[in-house]
Coordinates of C-alpha atoms and ligand atoms in Angstrom, one line a residue:
X297 CA 10.5 -5.5 -17.2
X298 CA 8.3 -8.6 -17.7
X299 CA 5.7 -8.2 -20.5
X300 CA 3.0 -10.0 -22.4
X301 CA 4.0 -11.0 -25.9
X302 CA 1.5 -11.5 -28.7
X303 CA 2.6 -13.7 -31.6
X304 CA 1.0 -11.9 -34.6
X305 CA 1.5 -15.0 -36.8
X306 CA -0.5 -17.2 -34.5
X307 CA -3.1 -14.6 -33.4
X308 CA -6.3 -14.8 -35.5
X309 CA -8.1 -11.8 -33.7
X310 CA -10.8 -14.1 -32.3
X311 CA -11.1 -11.9 -29.1
X312 CA -11.3 -14.9 -26.7
X313 CA -8.3 -13.4 -24.8
X314 CA -9.9 -10.0 -24.5
X315 CA -13.1 -11.6 -23.1
X316 CA -11.0 -13.6 -20.5
X317 CA -9.2 -10.5 -19.3
X318 CA -10.6 -9.0 -16.1
X319 CA -8.3 -6.0 -16.3
X320 CA -9.5 -4.9 -19.8
X321 CA -5.9 -5.1 -20.9
X322 CA -6.5 -6.7 -24.4
X323 CA -8.2 -5.1 -27.4
X324 CA -8.7 -6.4 -30.9
X325 CA -7.3 -3.9 -33.5
X326 CA -6.9 -4.7 -37.2
X327 CA -7.9 -8.3 -36.5
X328 CA -5.1 -8.8 -34.0
X329 CA -4.9 -8.7 -30.2
X330 CA -3.1 -5.7 -28.6
X331 CA -2.1 -5.3 -25.0
X332 CA -2.4 -2.0 -23.1
X333 CA -1.1 -0.6 -19.8
X334 CA -3.8 -2.3 -17.7
X335 CA -2.0 -5.7 -18.1
X336 CA -1.1 -7.1 -14.7
X337 CA 0.6 -10.2 -16.2
X338 CA -1.9 -12.6 -14.4
X339 CA -1.6 -15.1 -17.3
X340 CA -5.3 -15.9 -17.6
X341 CA -5.3 -15.0 -21.3
X342 CA -2.5 -17.5 -21.9
X343 CA -4.7 -20.3 -20.8
X344 CA -7.7 -18.9 -22.7
X345 CA -6.1 -18.5 -26.1
X346 CA -6.7 -21.7 -28.2
X347 CA -3.9 -20.8 -30.6
X348 CA -1.1 -20.4 -28.1
X349 CA -0.5 -16.9 -29.4
X350 CA 0.3 -15.4 -26.1
X351 CA 3.3 -15.7 -23.8
X352 CA 4.8 -13.8 -20.9
X353 CA 8.5 -12.8 -21.1
X354 CA 9.9 -12.7 -17.6
X355 CA 12.6 -10.3 -16.6
X356 CA 15.8 -12.0 -15.5
X357 CA 16.7 -10.6 -12.1
X358 CA 19.7 -12.7 -11.4
X359 CA 22.0 -9.7 -12.0
X360 CA 20.5 -7.6 -9.1
X361 CA 23.2 -7.4 -6.4
X362 CA 21.5 -6.8 -3.1
X363 CA 24.8 -6.9 -1.2
X364 CA 25.6 -3.4 -2.5
X365 CA 22.8 -2.0 -0.4
X366 CA 23.1 -1.1 3.3
X367 CA 21.6 1.2 6.0
X368 CA 18.1 2.0 6.9
X369 CA 16.5 5.3 5.8
X370 CA 13.4 7.1 7.1
X371 CA 11.7 9.8 5.2
X372 CA 11.2 12.8 7.6
X373 CA 8.0 14.2 6.3
X374 CA 7.0 17.7 7.2
X375 CA 3.7 19.5 7.5
X376 CA 3.6 23.3 8.0
X377 CA 7.3 23.2 8.5
X378 CA 7.2 20.6 11.3
X379 CA 8.5 17.1 11.1
X380 CA 5.4 14.8 11.5
X381 CA 5.2 12.6 14.6
X382 CA 5.0 9.5 12.4
X383 CA 8.5 10.2 11.1
X384 CA 9.8 10.4 14.7
X385 CA 8.0 7.1 15.4
X386 CA 9.8 5.6 12.4
X387 CA 13.1 6.9 13.5
X388 CA 12.6 5.2 16.8
X389 CA 11.7 1.9 15.1
X390 CA 14.5 2.4 12.5
X391 CA 17.0 2.8 15.4
X392 CA 15.8 -0.6 16.8
X393 CA 16.1 -2.3 13.4
X394 CA 19.5 -0.7 12.7
X395 CA 20.9 -2.0 16.0
X396 CA 19.7 -5.5 15.0
X397 CA 21.3 -5.3 11.6
X398 CA 24.4 -3.5 12.8
X399 CA 24.0 -0.7 10.3
X400 CA 23.4 3.1 10.2
X401 CA 20.1 4.8 10.5
X402 CA 19.6 7.8 8.2
X403 CA 16.8 10.3 7.9
X404 CA 16.0 12.1 4.6
X405 CA 14.8 15.6 5.0
X406 CA 13.6 17.6 2.0
X407 CA 12.3 21.2 2.2
X408 CA 13.4 24.7 2.8
X409 CA 15.1 26.1 5.8
X410 CA 15.6 22.6 7.4
X411 CA 19.0 22.5 9.0
X412 CA 17.8 22.9 12.6
X413 CA 15.3 20.0 12.0
X414 CA 18.2 17.8 10.9
X415 CA 19.7 18.3 14.3
X416 CA 16.4 17.3 15.9
X417 CA 16.3 14.1 13.9
X418 CA 19.8 13.2 15.1
X419 CA 18.6 13.7 18.7
X420 CA 15.7 11.3 18.0
X421 CA 18.0 8.6 16.8
X422 CA 19.4 9.2 13.2
X423 CA 23.1 8.6 12.7
X424 CA 23.0 10.6 9.5
X425 CA 20.6 13.1 7.9
X426 CA 20.5 13.7 4.2
X427 CA 19.2 17.2 3.6
X428 CA 18.0 18.6 0.3
X429 CA 17.3 22.2 1.0
X430 CA 15.8 24.6 -1.6
X431 CA 12.9 27.1 -1.5
X432 CA 11.3 25.2 -4.4
X433 CA 10.9 22.2 -2.1
X434 CA 8.9 24.0 0.6
X435 CA 5.7 22.3 -0.5
X436 CA 5.6 18.5 -0.7
X437 CA 5.7 17.6 -4.3
X438 CA 5.4 14.0 -5.5
X439 CA 7.4 14.7 -8.7
X440 CA 10.3 16.6 -7.2
X441 CA 10.6 14.3 -4.1
X442 CA 10.4 11.2 -6.3
X443 CA 13.2 12.5 -8.5
X444 CA 15.4 13.4 -5.5
X445 CA 14.8 10.0 -3.8
X446 CA 15.5 8.1 -7.1
X447 CA 18.9 9.9 -7.5
X448 CA 19.8 9.3 -3.9
X449 CA 18.9 5.6 -4.0
X450 CA 21.1 5.1 -7.0
X451 CA 24.0 6.9 -5.4
X452 CA 23.8 5.8 -1.7
X453 CA 22.0 2.4 -2.0
X454 CA 19.9 2.1 1.2
X455 CA 18.8 -1.4 2.1
X456 CA 15.5 -0.3 3.7
X457 CA 13.3 2.8 3.2
X458 CA 10.4 3.6 5.6
X459 CA 7.8 6.3 5.1
X460 CA 4.7 7.2 7.1
X461 CA 1.4 6.0 5.6
X462 CA 0.1 9.6 5.5
X463 CA -1.7 11.0 2.5
X464 CA 1.6 12.3 1.0
X465 CA 3.6 9.2 2.0
X466 CA 1.0 6.9 0.4
X467 CA 1.4 8.9 -2.8
X468 CA 5.1 9.3 -2.8
X469 CA 6.2 5.7 -1.8
X470 CA 4.8 3.8 -4.8
X471 CA 6.3 6.4 -7.2
X472 CA 9.8 5.9 -5.6
X473 CA 9.3 2.1 -5.5
X474 CA 8.3 2.1 -9.2
X475 CA 11.4 4.1 -10.2
X476 CA 13.7 1.9 -8.1
X477 CA 11.9 -1.2 -9.5
X478 CA 11.4 -2.6 -6.1
X479 CA 8.5 -3.8 -3.9
X480 CA 6.5 -1.8 -1.4
X481 CA 4.3 -2.9 1.5
X482 CA 1.7 -0.3 2.3
X483 CA 0.2 0.4 5.7
X484 CA 2.3 -1.9 7.8
X485 CA 1.5 -2.3 11.5
X486 CA 4.6 -4.3 12.5
X487 CA 8.2 -4.4 11.3
X488 CA 11.0 -6.8 12.3
X489 CA 14.3 -8.2 11.0
X490 CA 14.4 -11.9 10.3
X491 CA 17.4 -13.2 12.3
X492 CA 18.4 -15.8 9.7
X493 CA 18.1 -13.9 6.4
X494 CA 18.4 -10.3 7.7
X495 CA 15.3 -9.4 5.6
X496 CA 12.7 -6.9 6.7
X497 CA 9.5 -8.6 7.8
X498 CA 6.7 -6.2 6.8
X499 CA 3.4 -7.1 8.5
X500 CA 0.0 -5.6 7.6
X501 CA -3.7 -6.6 7.8
X502 CA -4.9 -8.4 4.7
X503 CA -8.2 -9.7 3.3
X504 CA -10.2 -7.0 5.0
X505 CA -8.3 -7.4 8.2
X506 CA -9.2 -11.1 8.6
X507 CA -5.5 -12.1 8.8
X508 CA -2.1 -10.5 9.1
X509 CA 0.2 -11.0 6.2
X510 CA 4.0 -10.8 6.6
X511 CA 5.6 -9.7 3.3
X512 CA 9.3 -9.8 2.3
X513 CA 11.2 -8.3 -0.6
X514 CA 14.1 -10.7 -1.2
X515 CA 15.3 -9.9 -4.7
X516 CA 15.3 -6.1 -4.9
X517 CA 16.4 -3.1 -2.9
X518 CA 15.5 -1.0 -1.1
X519 CA 12.9 -3.0 0.9
X520 CA 10.2 -0.4 1.2
X521 CA 7.3 0.0 3.6
X522 CA 4.8 2.6 4.7
X523 CA 3.7 2.5 8.3
X524 CA 0.4 3.7 9.9
X525 CA 0.9 6.7 12.2
X526 CA 0.5 6.2 15.9
X527 CA 1.5 2.6 16.0
X528 CA 5.2 2.9 17.1
X529 CA 6.3 4.8 20.1
X530 CA 8.5 8.0 19.8
X531 CA 11.8 7.5 21.7
X532 CA 13.0 10.2 24.0
X533 CA 15.4 12.6 22.2
X534 CA 19.1 12.9 23.3
X535 CA 20.3 16.3 22.3
X536 CA 23.9 15.4 23.2
X537 CA 24.0 12.7 20.4
X538 CA 26.2 13.5 17.4
X539 CA 25.5 12.7 13.8
X540 CA 26.4 13.6 10.3
X541 CA 24.5 16.0 8.1
X542 CA 25.0 15.4 4.3
X543 CA 23.8 18.0 1.8
X544 CA 22.2 16.7 -1.4
X545 CA 22.2 19.1 -4.3
X546 CA 18.7 19.9 -5.7
X547 CA 18.5 19.6 -9.5
X548 CA 15.4 21.1 -11.0
X549 CA 15.6 19.3 -14.3
X550 CA 12.4 17.2 -14.3
X551 CA 9.6 17.5 -16.8
X552 CA 6.9 18.4 -14.3
X553 CA 3.4 17.3 -15.2
X554 CA 1.7 18.7 -12.1
X555 CA 1.3 22.5 -11.6
X556 CA 0.5 23.7 -8.1
X557 CA -2.3 26.3 -8.3
X558 CA -3.0 26.7 -4.6
X559 CA -2.1 24.9 -1.4
X560 CA -5.2 24.5 0.7
X561 CA -4.7 22.9 4.1
X562 CA -7.6 20.7 5.3
X563 CA -9.0 22.0 8.7
X564 CA -7.6 20.0 11.6
X565 CA -10.1 17.6 12.9
X566 CA -9.9 16.3 16.5
X567 CA -10.0 12.6 16.2
X568 CA -9.2 9.8 18.5
X569 CA -6.0 9.1 16.4
X570 CA -4.4 12.2 17.9
X571 CA -6.2 12.4 21.3
X572 CA -4.0 12.7 24.3
X573 CA -6.5 11.1 26.7
X574 CA -9.0 8.4 25.8
X575 CA -11.6 6.6 27.8
X576 CA -12.3 3.4 25.8
X577 CA -15.2 1.2 26.4
X578 CA -16.0 -2.4 25.4
X579 CA -18.8 -4.9 25.7
X580 CA -18.2 -5.0 29.5
X581 CA -19.8 -1.6 29.8
X582 CA -23.1 -3.5 29.7
X583 CA -25.5 -1.1 28.1
X584 CA -25.6 1.9 25.7
X585 CA -26.7 4.2 28.5
X586 CA -23.5 3.4 30.5
X587 CA -21.4 4.8 27.6
X588 CA -22.5 8.2 28.9
X589 CA -20.4 7.6 32.0
X590 CA -17.3 7.1 29.9
X591 CA -18.2 10.1 27.9
X592 CA -18.5 12.1 31.1
X593 CA -15.2 11.0 32.4
X594 CA -13.5 11.7 29.0
X595 CA -14.9 15.3 29.1
X596 CA -13.8 15.9 32.7
X597 CA -10.3 14.8 31.7
X598 CA -10.4 16.8 28.4
X599 CA -10.2 13.6 26.4
X600 CA -12.1 11.6 23.8
X601 CA -14.2 8.5 24.0
X602 CA -13.0 5.3 22.2
X603 CA -14.8 2.0 21.7
X604 CA -14.0 -1.6 20.8
X605 CA -15.5 -3.0 17.5
X606 CA -18.6 -4.8 18.9
X607 CA -20.0 -1.5 20.1
X608 CA -19.8 -0.2 16.6
X609 CA -21.2 -3.4 15.2
X610 CA -24.3 -3.2 17.5
X611 CA -24.7 0.5 16.7
X612 CA -23.9 1.9 20.2
X613 CA -21.1 4.1 18.8
X614 CA -19.8 5.5 15.5
X615 CA -17.0 3.9 13.6
X616 CA -14.9 7.1 14.0
X617 CA -14.5 6.1 17.7
X618 CA -13.4 2.5 17.0
X619 CA -9.9 1.6 18.1
X620 CA -8.0 -1.3 16.6
X621 CA -6.9 -3.0 13.4
X622 CA -10.0 -2.0 11.5
X623 CA -10.4 1.2 13.4
X624 CA -7.9 3.9 14.4
X625 CA -4.5 3.4 15.9
X626 CA -4.1 5.6 18.9
X627 CA -1.1 6.9 20.9
X628 CA -2.6 8.8 23.9
X629 CA -0.6 9.8 27.0
X630 CA -3.4 8.1 29.0
X631 CA -5.8 5.3 27.9
X632 CA -8.4 4.2 30.4
X633 CA -9.8 0.9 29.0
X634 CA -13.2 -0.2 30.5
X635 CA -14.6 -3.6 30.0
X636 CA -12.4 -4.5 27.0
X637 CA -11.0 -8.0 26.8
X638 CA -7.9 -7.1 24.8
X639 CA -8.4 -9.2 21.6
X640 CA -5.4 -9.1 19.2
X641 CA -7.3 -6.9 16.8
X642 CA -8.0 -4.3 19.5
X643 CA -4.4 -4.4 20.9
X644 CA -3.1 -3.7 17.3
X645 CA -4.5 -0.2 17.8
X646 CA -3.2 0.7 21.3
X647 CA 0.5 -0.3 21.2
X648 CA 1.4 3.4 21.0
X649 CA -0.4 4.4 24.2
X650 CA 2.0 5.6 26.9
X651 CA 0.0 4.7 30.0
X652 CA -2.9 2.2 30.0
X653 CA -5.2 1.7 33.0
X654 CA -7.3 -1.3 32.3
X655 CA -10.5 -2.1 34.2
X656 CA -11.9 -5.6 33.9
X657 CA -13.8 -8.1 36.1
X658 CA -11.7 -11.0 34.7
X659 CA -8.3 -11.0 36.3
X660 CA -7.0 -13.1 33.4
X661 CA -8.3 -10.8 30.7
X662 CA -5.6 -10.3 28.0
X663 CA -5.9 -6.5 28.2
X664 CA -4.0 -6.8 31.5
X665 CA -0.9 -8.0 29.6
X666 CA -0.8 -4.7 27.7
X667 CA -1.8 -2.5 30.7
X668 CA 0.5 -0.5 32.9
X669 CA -2.1 -0.3 35.7
X670 CA -4.6 -3.2 36.3
X671 CA -7.9 -2.7 38.1
X672 CA -10.0 -5.8 38.7
X673 CA -13.5 -4.7 39.1
X674 CA -16.8 -3.5 37.7
X675 CA -16.0 -0.7 35.2
X676 CA -19.5 0.8 35.6
X677 CA -19.0 1.2 39.4
X678 CA -15.4 2.4 39.0
X679 CA -16.4 5.0 36.3
X680 CA -19.2 6.3 38.6
X681 CA -16.8 6.6 41.5
X682 CA -14.0 8.2 39.4
X683 CA -16.5 10.8 38.1
X684 CA -17.8 11.7 41.6
X685 CA -14.2 11.9 43.0
X686 CA -13.1 14.2 40.2
X687 CA -16.2 16.4 40.7
X688 CA -15.4 16.4 44.4
X689 CA -11.7 17.2 44.3
X690 CA -11.6 19.0 40.9
X691 CA -8.6 17.0 39.9
X692 CA -7.7 13.5 38.5
X693 CA -4.2 13.8 39.9
X694 CA -5.4 13.9 43.5
X695 CA -7.2 10.6 43.0
X696 CA -4.3 8.6 41.5
Ligands
FAD765 C1 -11.0 -9.0 11.0 C2 -11.3 -8.5 12.4 C3 -11.0 -7.2 12.7 C4 -11.3 -6.7 14.0 N1 -11.0 -5.4 14.2 C5 -11.3 -5.0 15.5 C6 -10.9 -3.6 15.8 O1 -10.4 -2.8 15.0 N2 -11.1 -3.2 17.1 C7 -11.7 -4.1 18.1 O2 -11.8 -3.6 19.2 N3 -12.0 -5.3 17.7 C8 -11.8 -5.8 16.5 N4 -12.2 -7.0 16.2 C9 -13.0 -7.8 17.2 C10 -12.1 -8.5 18.2 O3 -11.7 -9.7 17.8 C11 -12.9 -8.7 19.5 O4 -14.0 -9.4 19.3 C12 -13.3 -7.4 20.2 O5 -12.2 -6.5 20.3 C13 -13.9 -7.7 21.6 O6 -14.5 -6.5 22.1 P1 -14.6 -6.3 23.6 O7 -13.3 -6.5 24.3 O8 -15.4 -5.1 23.8 O9 -15.7 -7.5 24.0 P2 -15.5 -8.9 24.7 O10 -14.4 -9.7 24.1 O11 -16.8 -9.5 24.8 O12 -14.9 -8.5 26.2 C14 -15.7 -7.9 27.2 C15 -14.8 -7.8 28.4 O13 -15.4 -7.1 29.4 C16 -15.2 -7.7 30.6 N5 -16.3 -7.3 31.5 C17 -17.6 -7.8 31.5 N6 -18.3 -7.1 32.3 C18 -17.5 -6.2 32.9 C19 -17.7 -5.2 33.9 N7 -18.9 -4.9 34.4 N8 -16.7 -4.4 34.2 C20 -15.4 -4.6 33.7 N9 -15.2 -5.6 32.8 C21 -16.2 -6.3 32.4 C22 -15.1 -9.2 30.3 O14 -14.4 -9.8 31.3 C23 -14.4 -9.1 29.0 O15 -13.0 -9.2 29.2 C24 -11.9 -7.6 14.9 C25 -12.2 -8.9 14.6 C26 -11.9 -9.4 13.4 C27 -12.2 -10.8 13.0

């Protein structure tokens, strides 16, 4: 590990370094500077010290052999005994990446009574499933799962490890990365393999969403990323597909610091992130009162309303309904997009939608490049006529 070194012969305890440190990582004790765990090795104190008493000792990484690492792994996270959709989404993406790299795709399934789920993961695209099955593992545990992953990484050496950016995934991934002494890109929205280097390009919004940053991890393995749910499509399962199931022994020998007192599940909230039908409106809707038309159509179809960001910015809708890079990623079966231009930040949130019907007056609107069905026309008039047709016929299917 790299670390900050304080030369006690040169340090006079003046405290200039402590004042320069924005992480509160330096304290003066017994007239000498001391560094604590807050240090992020930014190096500001080195420049501040007039006595050259500080230096950073960098770890030499030249011995790390990346070539020993192969295969792509996906953590198959479960909730209430069911594999989460985001894990199936990642298996679909992992399949695509593994084809490009010419390697195997494996899923890692931890829990109790999980064998039948391993077969499901093979059907969804995994070549291998590592299962660690024990009644102690029924409830997601950061400490236990980190320990299992650390041992598995040392033994099997995966090149890439993907996890869902769920509450648990966001807590587990950095612990695994810290143990494996590797990097982690959180909340990715796009993943691809660099054709020349074979490295994983991990893309995520940065600087408050003002730009997209593509991050690589060239010197350590595995290359780790968490991915936001609902961004990548789930591939159709093939139950005739064969794969290997590998059992991992569970060793309960860790010094646990967390004691589970009670497992309380948060009530399920219906959000646009998991809505099956969405009627989304943008600035082309014209006025706040017209949003009621989209709301009406959404309720006739049993769906939710979604909006583009400008409608939130001008106070016409709540941020909970915003779709896109700085809103929710959605993956409905049907998205009816009304008067939305299709800016890149909006498209970032709808790539998981199975069917998109876009209505726009501009035949060249970029939304049409993402849409499956294109309707050039006034969305207000089309919404009105759809509503009256559904009310007349009692069915949306009869209209389309
Ligand atoms: C850092 C950052 C993050 C952002 N995050 C998001 C995000 O999460 N989500 C998001 O949506 N945006 C986001 N944006 C904003 C984004 O760049 C666009 O400005 C926004 O998506 C445009 O919204 P819009 O399509 O509703 O409006 P406009 O771009 O104004 O488009 C209106 C569309 O309606 C059409 N139209 C007009 N009248 C009618 C009519 N009567 N019938 C049918 N069509 C009509 C027009 O032809 C046009 O295509 C972000 C921007 C930045 C800089």
